[in-house]
CSV table of C-alpha atoms in Angstrom, one decimal:
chain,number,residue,atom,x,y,z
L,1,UNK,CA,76.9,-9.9,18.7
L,2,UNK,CA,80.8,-9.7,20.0
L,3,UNK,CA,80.7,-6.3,19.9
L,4,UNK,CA,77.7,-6.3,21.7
L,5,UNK,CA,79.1,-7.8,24.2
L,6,UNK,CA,81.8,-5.4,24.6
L,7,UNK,CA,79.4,-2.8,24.8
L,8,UNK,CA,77.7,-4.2,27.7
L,9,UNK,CA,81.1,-4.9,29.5
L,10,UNK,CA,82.0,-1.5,29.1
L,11,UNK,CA,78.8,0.2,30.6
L,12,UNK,CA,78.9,-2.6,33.2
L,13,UNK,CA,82.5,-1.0,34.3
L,14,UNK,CA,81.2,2.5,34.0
L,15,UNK,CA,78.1,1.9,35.8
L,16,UNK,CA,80.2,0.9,38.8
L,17,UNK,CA,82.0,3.5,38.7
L,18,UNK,CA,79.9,6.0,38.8
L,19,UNK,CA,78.3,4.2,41.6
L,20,UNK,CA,81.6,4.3,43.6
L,21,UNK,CA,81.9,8.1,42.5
L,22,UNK,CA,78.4,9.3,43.5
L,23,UNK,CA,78.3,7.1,46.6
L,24,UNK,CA,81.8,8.9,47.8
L,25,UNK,CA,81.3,12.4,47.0
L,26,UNK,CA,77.1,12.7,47.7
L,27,UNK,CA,74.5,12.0,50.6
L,28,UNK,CA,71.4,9.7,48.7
L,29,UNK,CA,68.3,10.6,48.8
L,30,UNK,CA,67.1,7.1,48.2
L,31,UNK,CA,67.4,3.5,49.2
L,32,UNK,CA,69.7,1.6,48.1
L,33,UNK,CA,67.9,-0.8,46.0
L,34,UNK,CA,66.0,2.5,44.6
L,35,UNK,CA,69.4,3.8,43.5
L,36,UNK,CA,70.6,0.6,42.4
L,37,UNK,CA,67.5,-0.4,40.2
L,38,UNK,CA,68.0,3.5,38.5
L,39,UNK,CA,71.1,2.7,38.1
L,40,UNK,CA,70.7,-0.5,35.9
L,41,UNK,CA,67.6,1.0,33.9
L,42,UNK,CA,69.4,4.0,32.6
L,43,UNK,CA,72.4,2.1,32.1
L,44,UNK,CA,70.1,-0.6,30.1
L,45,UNK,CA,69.1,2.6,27.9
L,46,UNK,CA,72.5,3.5,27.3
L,47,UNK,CA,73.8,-0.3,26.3
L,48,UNK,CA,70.9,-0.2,23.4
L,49,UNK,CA,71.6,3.5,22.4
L,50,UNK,CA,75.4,1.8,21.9
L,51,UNK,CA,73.9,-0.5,19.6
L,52,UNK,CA,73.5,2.2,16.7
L,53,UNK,CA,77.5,2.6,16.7
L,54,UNK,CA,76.9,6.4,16.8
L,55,UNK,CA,80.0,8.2,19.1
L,56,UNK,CA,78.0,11.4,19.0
L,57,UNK,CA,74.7,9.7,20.5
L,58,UNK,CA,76.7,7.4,23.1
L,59,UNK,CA,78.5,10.5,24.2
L,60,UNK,CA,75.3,12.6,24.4
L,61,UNK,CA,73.3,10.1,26.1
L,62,UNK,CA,76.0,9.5,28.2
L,63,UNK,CA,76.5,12.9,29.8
L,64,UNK,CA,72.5,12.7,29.8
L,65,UNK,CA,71.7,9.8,31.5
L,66,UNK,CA,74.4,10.1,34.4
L,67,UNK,CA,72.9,14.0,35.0
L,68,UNK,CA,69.5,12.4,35.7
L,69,UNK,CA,71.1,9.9,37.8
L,70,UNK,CA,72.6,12.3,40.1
L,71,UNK,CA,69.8,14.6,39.8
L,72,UNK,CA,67.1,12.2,41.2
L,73,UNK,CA,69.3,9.9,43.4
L,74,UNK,CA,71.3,12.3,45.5
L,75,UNK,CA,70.7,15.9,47.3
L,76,UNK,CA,72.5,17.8,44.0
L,77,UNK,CA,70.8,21.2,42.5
L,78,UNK,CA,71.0,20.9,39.1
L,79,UNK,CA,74.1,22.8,38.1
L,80,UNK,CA,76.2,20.5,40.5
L,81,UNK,CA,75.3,17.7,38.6
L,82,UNK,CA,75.9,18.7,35.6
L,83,UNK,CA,79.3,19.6,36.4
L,84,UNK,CA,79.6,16.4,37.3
L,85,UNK,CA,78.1,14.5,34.6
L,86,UNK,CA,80.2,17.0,32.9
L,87,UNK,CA,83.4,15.6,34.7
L,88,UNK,CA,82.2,12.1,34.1
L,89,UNK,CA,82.0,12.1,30.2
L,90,UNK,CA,85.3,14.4,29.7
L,91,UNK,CA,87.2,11.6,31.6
L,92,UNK,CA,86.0,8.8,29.5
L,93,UNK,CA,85.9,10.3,26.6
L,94,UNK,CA,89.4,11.2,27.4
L,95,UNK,CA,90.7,7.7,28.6
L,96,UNK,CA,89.2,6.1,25.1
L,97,UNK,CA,91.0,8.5,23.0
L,98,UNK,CA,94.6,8.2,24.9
L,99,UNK,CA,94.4,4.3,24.7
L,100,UNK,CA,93.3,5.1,20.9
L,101,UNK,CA,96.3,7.0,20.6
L,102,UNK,CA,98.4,5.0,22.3
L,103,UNK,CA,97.6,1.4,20.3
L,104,UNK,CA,97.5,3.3,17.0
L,105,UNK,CA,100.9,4.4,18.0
L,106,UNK,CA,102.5,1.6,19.2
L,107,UNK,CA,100.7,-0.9,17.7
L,108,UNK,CA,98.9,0.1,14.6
L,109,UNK,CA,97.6,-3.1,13.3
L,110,UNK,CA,96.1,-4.4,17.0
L,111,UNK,CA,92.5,-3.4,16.0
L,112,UNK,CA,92.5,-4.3,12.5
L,113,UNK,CA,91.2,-7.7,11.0
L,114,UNK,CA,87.2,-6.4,11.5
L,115,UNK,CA,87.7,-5.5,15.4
L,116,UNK,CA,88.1,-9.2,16.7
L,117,UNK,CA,86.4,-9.9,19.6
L,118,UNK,CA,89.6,-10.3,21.5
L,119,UNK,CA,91.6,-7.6,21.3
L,120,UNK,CA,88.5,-5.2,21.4
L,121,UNK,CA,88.0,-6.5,25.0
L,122,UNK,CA,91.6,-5.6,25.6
L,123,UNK,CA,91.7,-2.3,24.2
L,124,UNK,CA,88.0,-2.1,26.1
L,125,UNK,CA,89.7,-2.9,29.7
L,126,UNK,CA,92.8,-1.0,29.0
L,127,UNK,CA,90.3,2.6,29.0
L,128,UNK,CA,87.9,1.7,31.7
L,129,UNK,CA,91.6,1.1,34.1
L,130,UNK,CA,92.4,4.5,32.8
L,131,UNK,CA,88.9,5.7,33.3
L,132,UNK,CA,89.2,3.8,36.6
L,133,UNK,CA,92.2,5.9,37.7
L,134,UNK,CA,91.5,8.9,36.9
L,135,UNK,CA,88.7,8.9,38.8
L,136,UNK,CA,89.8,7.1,41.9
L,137,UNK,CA,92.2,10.4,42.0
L,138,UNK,CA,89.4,13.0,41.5
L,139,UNK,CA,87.4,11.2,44.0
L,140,UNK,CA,90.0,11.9,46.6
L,141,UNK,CA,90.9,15.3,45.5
L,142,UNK,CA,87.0,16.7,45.6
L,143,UNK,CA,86.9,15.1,49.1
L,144,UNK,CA,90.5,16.9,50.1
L,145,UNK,CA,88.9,20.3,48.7
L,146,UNK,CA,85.5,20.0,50.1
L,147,UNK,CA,87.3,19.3,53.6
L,148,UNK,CA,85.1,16.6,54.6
L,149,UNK,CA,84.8,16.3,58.4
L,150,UNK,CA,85.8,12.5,58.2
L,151,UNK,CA,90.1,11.8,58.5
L,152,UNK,CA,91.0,10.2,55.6
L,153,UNK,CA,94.6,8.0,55.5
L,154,UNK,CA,97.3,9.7,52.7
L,155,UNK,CA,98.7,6.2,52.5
L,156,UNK,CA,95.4,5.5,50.3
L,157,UNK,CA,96.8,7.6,47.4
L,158,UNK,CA,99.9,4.8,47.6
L,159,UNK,CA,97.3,2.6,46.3
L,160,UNK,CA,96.8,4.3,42.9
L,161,UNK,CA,100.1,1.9,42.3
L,162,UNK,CA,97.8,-0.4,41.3
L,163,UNK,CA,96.0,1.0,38.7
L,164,UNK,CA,98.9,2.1,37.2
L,165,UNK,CA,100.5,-0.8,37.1
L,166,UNK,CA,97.6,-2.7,35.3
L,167,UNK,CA,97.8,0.1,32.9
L,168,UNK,CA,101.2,-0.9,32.2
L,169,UNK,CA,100.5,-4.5,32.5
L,170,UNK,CA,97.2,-4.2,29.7
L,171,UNK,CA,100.0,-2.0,27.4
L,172,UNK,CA,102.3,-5.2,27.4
L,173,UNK,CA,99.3,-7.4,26.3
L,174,UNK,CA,98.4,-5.0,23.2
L,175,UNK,CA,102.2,-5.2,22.6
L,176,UNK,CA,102.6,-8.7,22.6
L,177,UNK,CA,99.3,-9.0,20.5
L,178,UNK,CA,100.7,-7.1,18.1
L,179,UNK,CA,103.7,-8.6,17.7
L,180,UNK,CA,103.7,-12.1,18.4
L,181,UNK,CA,100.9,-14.7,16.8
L,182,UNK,CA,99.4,-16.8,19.4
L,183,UNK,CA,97.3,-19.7,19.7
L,184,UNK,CA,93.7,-18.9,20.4
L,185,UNK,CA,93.8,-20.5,23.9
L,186,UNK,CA,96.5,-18.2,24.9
L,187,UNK,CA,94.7,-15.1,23.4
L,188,UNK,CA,91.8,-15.9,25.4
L,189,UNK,CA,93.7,-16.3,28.5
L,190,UNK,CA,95.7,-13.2,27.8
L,191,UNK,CA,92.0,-11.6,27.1
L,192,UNK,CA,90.7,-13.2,30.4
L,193,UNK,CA,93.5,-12.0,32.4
L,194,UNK,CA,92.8,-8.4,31.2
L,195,UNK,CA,89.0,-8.6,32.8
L,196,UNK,CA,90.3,-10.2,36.0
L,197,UNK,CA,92.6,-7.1,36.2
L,198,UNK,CA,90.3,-5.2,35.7
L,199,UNK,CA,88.1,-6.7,38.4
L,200,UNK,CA,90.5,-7.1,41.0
L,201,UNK,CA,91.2,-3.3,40.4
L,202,UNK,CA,87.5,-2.5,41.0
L,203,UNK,CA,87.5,-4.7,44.0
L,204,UNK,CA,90.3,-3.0,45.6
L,205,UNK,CA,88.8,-0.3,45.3
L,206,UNK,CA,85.4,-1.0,46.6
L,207,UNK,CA,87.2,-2.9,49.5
L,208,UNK,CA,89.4,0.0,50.5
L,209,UNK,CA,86.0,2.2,51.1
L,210,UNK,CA,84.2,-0.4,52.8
L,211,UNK,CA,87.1,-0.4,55.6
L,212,UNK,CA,87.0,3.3,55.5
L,213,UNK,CA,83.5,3.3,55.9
L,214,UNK,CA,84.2,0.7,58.9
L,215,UNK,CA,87.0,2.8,60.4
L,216,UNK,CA,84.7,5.7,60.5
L,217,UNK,CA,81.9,4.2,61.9
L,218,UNK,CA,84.4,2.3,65.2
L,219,UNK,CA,85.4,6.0,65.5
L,220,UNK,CA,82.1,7.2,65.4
L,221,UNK,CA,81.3,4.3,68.2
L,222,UNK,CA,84.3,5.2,70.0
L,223,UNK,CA,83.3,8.9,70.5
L,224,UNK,CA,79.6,8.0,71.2
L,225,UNK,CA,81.1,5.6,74.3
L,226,UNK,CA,83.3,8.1,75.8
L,227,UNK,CA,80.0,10.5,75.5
L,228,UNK,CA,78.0,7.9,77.6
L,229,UNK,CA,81.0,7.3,79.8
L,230,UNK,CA,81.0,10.9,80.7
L,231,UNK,CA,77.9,11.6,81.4
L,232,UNK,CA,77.4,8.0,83.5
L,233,UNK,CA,80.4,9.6,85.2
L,234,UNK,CA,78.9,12.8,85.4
L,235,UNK,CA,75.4,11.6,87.0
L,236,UNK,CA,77.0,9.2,89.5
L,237,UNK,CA,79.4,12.1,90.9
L,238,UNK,CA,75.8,14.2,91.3
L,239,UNK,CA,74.6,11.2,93.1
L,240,UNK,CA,77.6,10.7,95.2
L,241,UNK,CA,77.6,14.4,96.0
L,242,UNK,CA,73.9,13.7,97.0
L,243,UNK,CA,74.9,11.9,99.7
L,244,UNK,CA,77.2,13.4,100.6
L,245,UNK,CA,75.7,16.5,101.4
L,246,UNK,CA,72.8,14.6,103.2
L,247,UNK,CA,75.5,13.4,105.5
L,248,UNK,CA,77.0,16.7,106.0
L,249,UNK,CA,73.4,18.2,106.7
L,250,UNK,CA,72.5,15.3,109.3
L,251,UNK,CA,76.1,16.0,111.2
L,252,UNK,CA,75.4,19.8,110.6
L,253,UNK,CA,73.7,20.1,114.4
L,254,UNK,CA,77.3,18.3,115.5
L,255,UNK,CA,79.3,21.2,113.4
L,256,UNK,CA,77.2,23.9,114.9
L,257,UNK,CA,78.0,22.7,118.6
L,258,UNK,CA,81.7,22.5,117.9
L,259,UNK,CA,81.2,26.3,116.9
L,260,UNK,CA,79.1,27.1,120.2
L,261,UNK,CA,81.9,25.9,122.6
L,262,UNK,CA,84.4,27.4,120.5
L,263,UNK,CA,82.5,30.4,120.7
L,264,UNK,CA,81.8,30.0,124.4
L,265,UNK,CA,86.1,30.3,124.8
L,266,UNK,CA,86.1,33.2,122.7
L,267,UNK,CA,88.5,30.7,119.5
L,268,UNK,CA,87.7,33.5,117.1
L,269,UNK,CA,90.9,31.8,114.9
L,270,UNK,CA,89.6,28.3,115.5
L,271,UNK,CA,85.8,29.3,114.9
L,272,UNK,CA,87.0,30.9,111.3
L,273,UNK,CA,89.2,28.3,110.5
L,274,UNK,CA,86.7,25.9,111.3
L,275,UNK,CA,83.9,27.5,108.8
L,276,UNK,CA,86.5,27.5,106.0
L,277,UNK,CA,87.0,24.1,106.3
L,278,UNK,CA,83.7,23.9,105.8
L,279,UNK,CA,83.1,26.2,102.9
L,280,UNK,CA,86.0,24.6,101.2
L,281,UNK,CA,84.3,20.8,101.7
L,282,UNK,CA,83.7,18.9,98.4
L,283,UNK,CA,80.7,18.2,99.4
L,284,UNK,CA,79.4,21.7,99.3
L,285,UNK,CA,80.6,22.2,95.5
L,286,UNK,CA,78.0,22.7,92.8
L,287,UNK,CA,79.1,20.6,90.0
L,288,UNK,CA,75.9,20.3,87.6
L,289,UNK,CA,75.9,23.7,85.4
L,290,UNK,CA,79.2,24.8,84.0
L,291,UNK,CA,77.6,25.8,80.5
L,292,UNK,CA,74.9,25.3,78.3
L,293,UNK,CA,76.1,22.5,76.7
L,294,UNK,CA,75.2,19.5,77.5
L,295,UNK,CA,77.8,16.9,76.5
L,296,UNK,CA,80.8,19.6,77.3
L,297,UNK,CA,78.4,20.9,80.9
L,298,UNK,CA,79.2,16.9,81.5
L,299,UNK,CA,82.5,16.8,80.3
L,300,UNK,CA,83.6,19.9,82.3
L,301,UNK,CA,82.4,18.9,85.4
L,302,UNK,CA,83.8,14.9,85.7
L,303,UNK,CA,87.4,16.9,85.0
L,304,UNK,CA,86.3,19.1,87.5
L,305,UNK,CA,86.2,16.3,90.1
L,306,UNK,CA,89.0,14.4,88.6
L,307,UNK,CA,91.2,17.7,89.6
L,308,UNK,CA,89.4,18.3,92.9
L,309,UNK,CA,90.6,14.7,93.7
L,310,UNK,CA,94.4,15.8,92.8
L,311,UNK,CA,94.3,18.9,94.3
L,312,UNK,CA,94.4,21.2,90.8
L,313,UNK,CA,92.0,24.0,91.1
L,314,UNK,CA,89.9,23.8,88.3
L,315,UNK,CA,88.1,27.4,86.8
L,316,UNK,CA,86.0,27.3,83.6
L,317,UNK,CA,84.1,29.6,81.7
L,318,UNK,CA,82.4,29.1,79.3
L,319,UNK,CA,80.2,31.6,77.7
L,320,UNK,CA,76.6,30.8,76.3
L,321,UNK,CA,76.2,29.3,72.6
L,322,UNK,CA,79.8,29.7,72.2
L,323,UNK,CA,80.3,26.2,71.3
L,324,UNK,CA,76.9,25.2,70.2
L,325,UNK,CA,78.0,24.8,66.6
L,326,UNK,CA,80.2,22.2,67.5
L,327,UNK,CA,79.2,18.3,67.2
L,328,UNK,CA,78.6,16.3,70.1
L,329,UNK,CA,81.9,14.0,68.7
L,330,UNK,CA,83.8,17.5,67.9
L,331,UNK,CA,83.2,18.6,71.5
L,332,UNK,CA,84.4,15.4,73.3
L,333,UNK,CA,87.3,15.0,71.0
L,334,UNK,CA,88.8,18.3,71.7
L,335,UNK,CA,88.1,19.3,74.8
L,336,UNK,CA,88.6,15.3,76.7
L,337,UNK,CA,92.0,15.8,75.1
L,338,UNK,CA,92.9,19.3,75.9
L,339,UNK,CA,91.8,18.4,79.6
L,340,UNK,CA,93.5,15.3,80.0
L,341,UNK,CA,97.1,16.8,78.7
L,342,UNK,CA,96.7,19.3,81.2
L,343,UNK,CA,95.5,17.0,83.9
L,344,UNK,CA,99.2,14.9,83.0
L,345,UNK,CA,101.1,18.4,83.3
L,346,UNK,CA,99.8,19.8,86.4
L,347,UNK,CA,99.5,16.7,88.7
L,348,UNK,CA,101.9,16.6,91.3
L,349,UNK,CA,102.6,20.4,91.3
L,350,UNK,CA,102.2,21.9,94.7
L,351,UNK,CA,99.5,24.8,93.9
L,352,UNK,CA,98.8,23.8,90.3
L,353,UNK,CA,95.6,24.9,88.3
L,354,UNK,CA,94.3,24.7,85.1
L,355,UNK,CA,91.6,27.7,83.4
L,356,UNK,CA,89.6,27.1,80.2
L,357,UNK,CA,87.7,30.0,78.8
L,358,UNK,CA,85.7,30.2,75.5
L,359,UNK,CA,84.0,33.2,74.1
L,360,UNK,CA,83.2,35.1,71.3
L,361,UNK,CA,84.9,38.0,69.2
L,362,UNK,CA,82.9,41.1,69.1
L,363,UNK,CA,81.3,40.8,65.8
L,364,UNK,CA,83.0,38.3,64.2
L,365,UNK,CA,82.1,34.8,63.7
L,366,UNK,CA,85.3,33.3,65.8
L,367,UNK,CA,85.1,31.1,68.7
L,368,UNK,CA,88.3,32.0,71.2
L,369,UNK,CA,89.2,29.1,73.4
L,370,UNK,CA,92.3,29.4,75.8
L,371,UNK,CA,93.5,27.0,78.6
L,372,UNK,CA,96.0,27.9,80.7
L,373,UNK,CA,97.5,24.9,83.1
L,374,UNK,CA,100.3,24.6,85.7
L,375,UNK,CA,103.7,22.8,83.7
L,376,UNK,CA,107.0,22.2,85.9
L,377,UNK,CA,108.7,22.3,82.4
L,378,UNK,CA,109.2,23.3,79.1
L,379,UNK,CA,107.6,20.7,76.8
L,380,UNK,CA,109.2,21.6,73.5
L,381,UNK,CA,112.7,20.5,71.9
L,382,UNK,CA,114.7,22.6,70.6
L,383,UNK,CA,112.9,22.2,66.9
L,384,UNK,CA,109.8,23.4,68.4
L,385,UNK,CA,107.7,20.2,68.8
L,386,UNK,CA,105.8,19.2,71.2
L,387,UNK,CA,107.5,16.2,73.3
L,388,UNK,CA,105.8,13.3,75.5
L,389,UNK,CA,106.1,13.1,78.7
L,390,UNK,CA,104.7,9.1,79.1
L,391,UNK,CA,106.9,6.3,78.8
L,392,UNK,CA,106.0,5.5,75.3
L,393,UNK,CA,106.0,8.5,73.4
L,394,UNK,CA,105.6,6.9,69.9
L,395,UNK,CA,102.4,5.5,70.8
L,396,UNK,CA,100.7,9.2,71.8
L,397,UNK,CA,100.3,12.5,70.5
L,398,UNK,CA,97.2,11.6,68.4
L,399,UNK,CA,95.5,13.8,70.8
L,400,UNK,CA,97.5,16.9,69.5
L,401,UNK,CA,96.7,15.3,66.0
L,402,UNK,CA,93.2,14.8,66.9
L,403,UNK,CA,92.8,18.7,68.2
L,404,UNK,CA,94.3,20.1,65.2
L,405,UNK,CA,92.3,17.9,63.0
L,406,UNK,CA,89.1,20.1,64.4
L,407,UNK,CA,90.8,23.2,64.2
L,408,UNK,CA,91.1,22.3,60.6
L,409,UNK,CA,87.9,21.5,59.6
L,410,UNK,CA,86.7,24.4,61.4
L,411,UNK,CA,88.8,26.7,59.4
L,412,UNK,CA,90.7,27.5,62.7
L,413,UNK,CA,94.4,28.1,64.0
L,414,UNK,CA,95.7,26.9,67.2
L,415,UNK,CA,99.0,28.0,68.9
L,416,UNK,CA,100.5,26.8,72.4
L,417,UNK,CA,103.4,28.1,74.3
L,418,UNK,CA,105.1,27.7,77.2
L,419,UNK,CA,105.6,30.2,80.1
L,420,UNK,CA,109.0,29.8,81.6
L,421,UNK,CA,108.8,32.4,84.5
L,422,UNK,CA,105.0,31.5,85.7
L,423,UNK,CA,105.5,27.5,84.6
L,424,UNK,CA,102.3,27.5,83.0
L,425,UNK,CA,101.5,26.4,79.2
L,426,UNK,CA,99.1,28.3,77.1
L,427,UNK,CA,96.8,26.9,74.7
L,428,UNK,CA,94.6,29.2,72.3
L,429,UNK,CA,92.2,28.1,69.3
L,430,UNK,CA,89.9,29.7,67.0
L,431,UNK,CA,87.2,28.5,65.6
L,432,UNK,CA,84.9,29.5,62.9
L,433,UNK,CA,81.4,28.7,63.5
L,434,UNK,CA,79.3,27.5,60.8
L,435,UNK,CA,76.4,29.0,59.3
């Protein structure tokens, strides 16, 4: 009955982590409670296979059981998963027989006297924590190799600290176990404290991915804002240009008789100079189709405006489905902050501008985007970095970090320089679109 008990401790502990594993690495292809009642009925299968104290069948029925889990709950072909499932058992088959090892050699006699109950839920929670953190590590490795589009924080991997240290904690229990004689009250706390470790461990761990999840998704919320902000932006400028050019059409009969008595006095100068002024107005600028794409075709054209207001001309082009492949979030992330560092660097610069161009190489599947903007001065130190020109820079240049993040997941390189005898700063990507 104890060991029993054990049993279904133990497959409680690797149940939830292979919920943690499969839930971090796969997209589900079924509800939640769907994937959570599989879960628990090929687990229960598994406790009673235990029960026949066969290593060979729990091992078999182990790599079995979590390949139809993965098979049936998640969008995985069936090789994937059995790699996995493959993964899966080698690690805790693994972590059992290097806390075997490691009791037998430290302290041979801890699971003598028939297995008690006690220490064999000690030496039970000391391999799930190594179980636990081998897999916590994988978890992150597969997700650093797959180069998932989501930014994940390297101070996470500090937190593998604290399954290591409840290793070590767990090895001084088995040690004192087996080498001092305790009262059963304190064995039982000493056996309680192991399963709280062991908790508290699991807990981290689930907490630390729920607040990634939550970062992720205020991101995601963040991006989608700044979307709706542009094009709110973008469709009250077209309504504002509306009537704007309704006025200038009403008062066009008053323009056309300042051009007749010009005319009437022979002003050729003042007539041509007159017309310009009103070629040049605003108000005659088309701003609704810079490209094909939507969310950048908004984008584009509120910076357009924001550098017609400061007196930078503004020249885009942007050639069809060149940037198509991108997200909607990928879009506004890298262009918003290309623009708005070289809105910073070419205000107040008497005949400043700023191109961006993005087309394709001839046969290839790479994306070339340049920007080239007006820059009074040289923006890198002497080590080559880039520096900031804002009051605070400490709390910027996550829009740099944010750019090259993209680049990077869209197996890209970026380079910038800066132009000392034009004053101008270049900026060139490639991208590699995906299939």
């Amino acid at each position: 009955m104890k060991n029993a008990i054990c049993y279904f401790f133990s497959f409680l502990v690797e149940a939830i982590i292979l919920w943690q594993y499969s839930s971090n690495l796969f997209s589900a292809k079924r509800k939640l409670l769907v994937k959570l009642i599989a879960l628990c009925c090929l687990y229960f299968i598994l406790f009673f296979c235990s029960l026949f104290e066969s290593i060979w069948l729990n091992v078999a029925f182990y790599f079995l059981l979590n390949f139809i889990f993965l098979v049936i709950q998640f969008y995985l072909n069936w090789y994937t998963a059995l790699f996995h499932s493959s993964i899966l058992t080698a690690v805790m088959s693994m972590s059992e027989l290097i806390v075997y090892g490691i009791i037998k050699r430290f302290a041979p006699h801890f699971l003598d006297n028939g297995r008690e109950f006690n220490h064999l839920l000690v030496f039970t929670v000391f391999n799930k924590l190594i179980f636990f953190t081998v897999i916590y590590l994988l978890i992150h490795f597969i997700k650093k190799q797959e180069k998932c589009s989501r930014q994940y924080d390297k101070s996470i991997f500090l937190l593998v600290f604290i399954p290591i240290a409840s290793v070590f904690v767990m090895f001084t229990f088995i040690n004192i176990g087996e080498n001092a004689t305790l009262p059963p009250s304190l064995d039982w706390m000493i056996t309680l404290s192991a399963v709280f470790l062991l908790t508290a461990n699991l807990l981290m761990f689930g907490i630390n991915q729920y607040h990634q999840k939550k970062n992720m998704e205020f991101t995601e919320m963040q991006l989608l804002l700044q979307q709706e902000s542009d094009s709110a932006r973008y469709y009250e400028m077209l309504h504002l240009q509306n009537e704007n050019q309704r006025i200038l059409i009403h008062d066009m009969k008053k323009h056309l008789q300042s051009i007749a008595l010009l005319n009437e006095d022979n002003e050729n100068e003042k007539i041509r100079a007159y017309i310009d002024q009103l070629m040049q107005s605003s108000d005659l600028l088309e701003f609704s189709k810079i490209c094909d794409h939507k969310i950048l075709n908004n984008i584009l054209c509120r910076y357009k405006k924001v550098c017609n207001d400061l007196h930078i001309a503004f020249h885009a082009d942007i050639r069809s489905n060149t940037t198509t492949f991108l997200s909607d979030s990928d879009v506004t992330s890298l262009f918003c902050n290309m623009l708005d560092n070289a809105v910073e660097a070419s205000n107040h610069i008497k005949d400043s501008y700023i191109e961006i161009t993005a087309a394709q190489r001839k046969h290839t599947p790479f994306i070339i985007i340049t920007m080239i903007n007006s820059c009074a001065c040289n923006p890198f130190s002497p080590n080559g970095e880039l520096v900031s020109s804002k009051p605070d820079p400490q709390a910027h240049g996550f829009g740099i970090k944010s750019i090259e993040k993209i680049v990077h997941n869209y197996n890209g390189n970026m380079q910038m320089y800066y132009d000392g005898e034009t004053f101008t700063f270049h900026t060139i990507i490639m991208l590699k679109m995906k299939p």
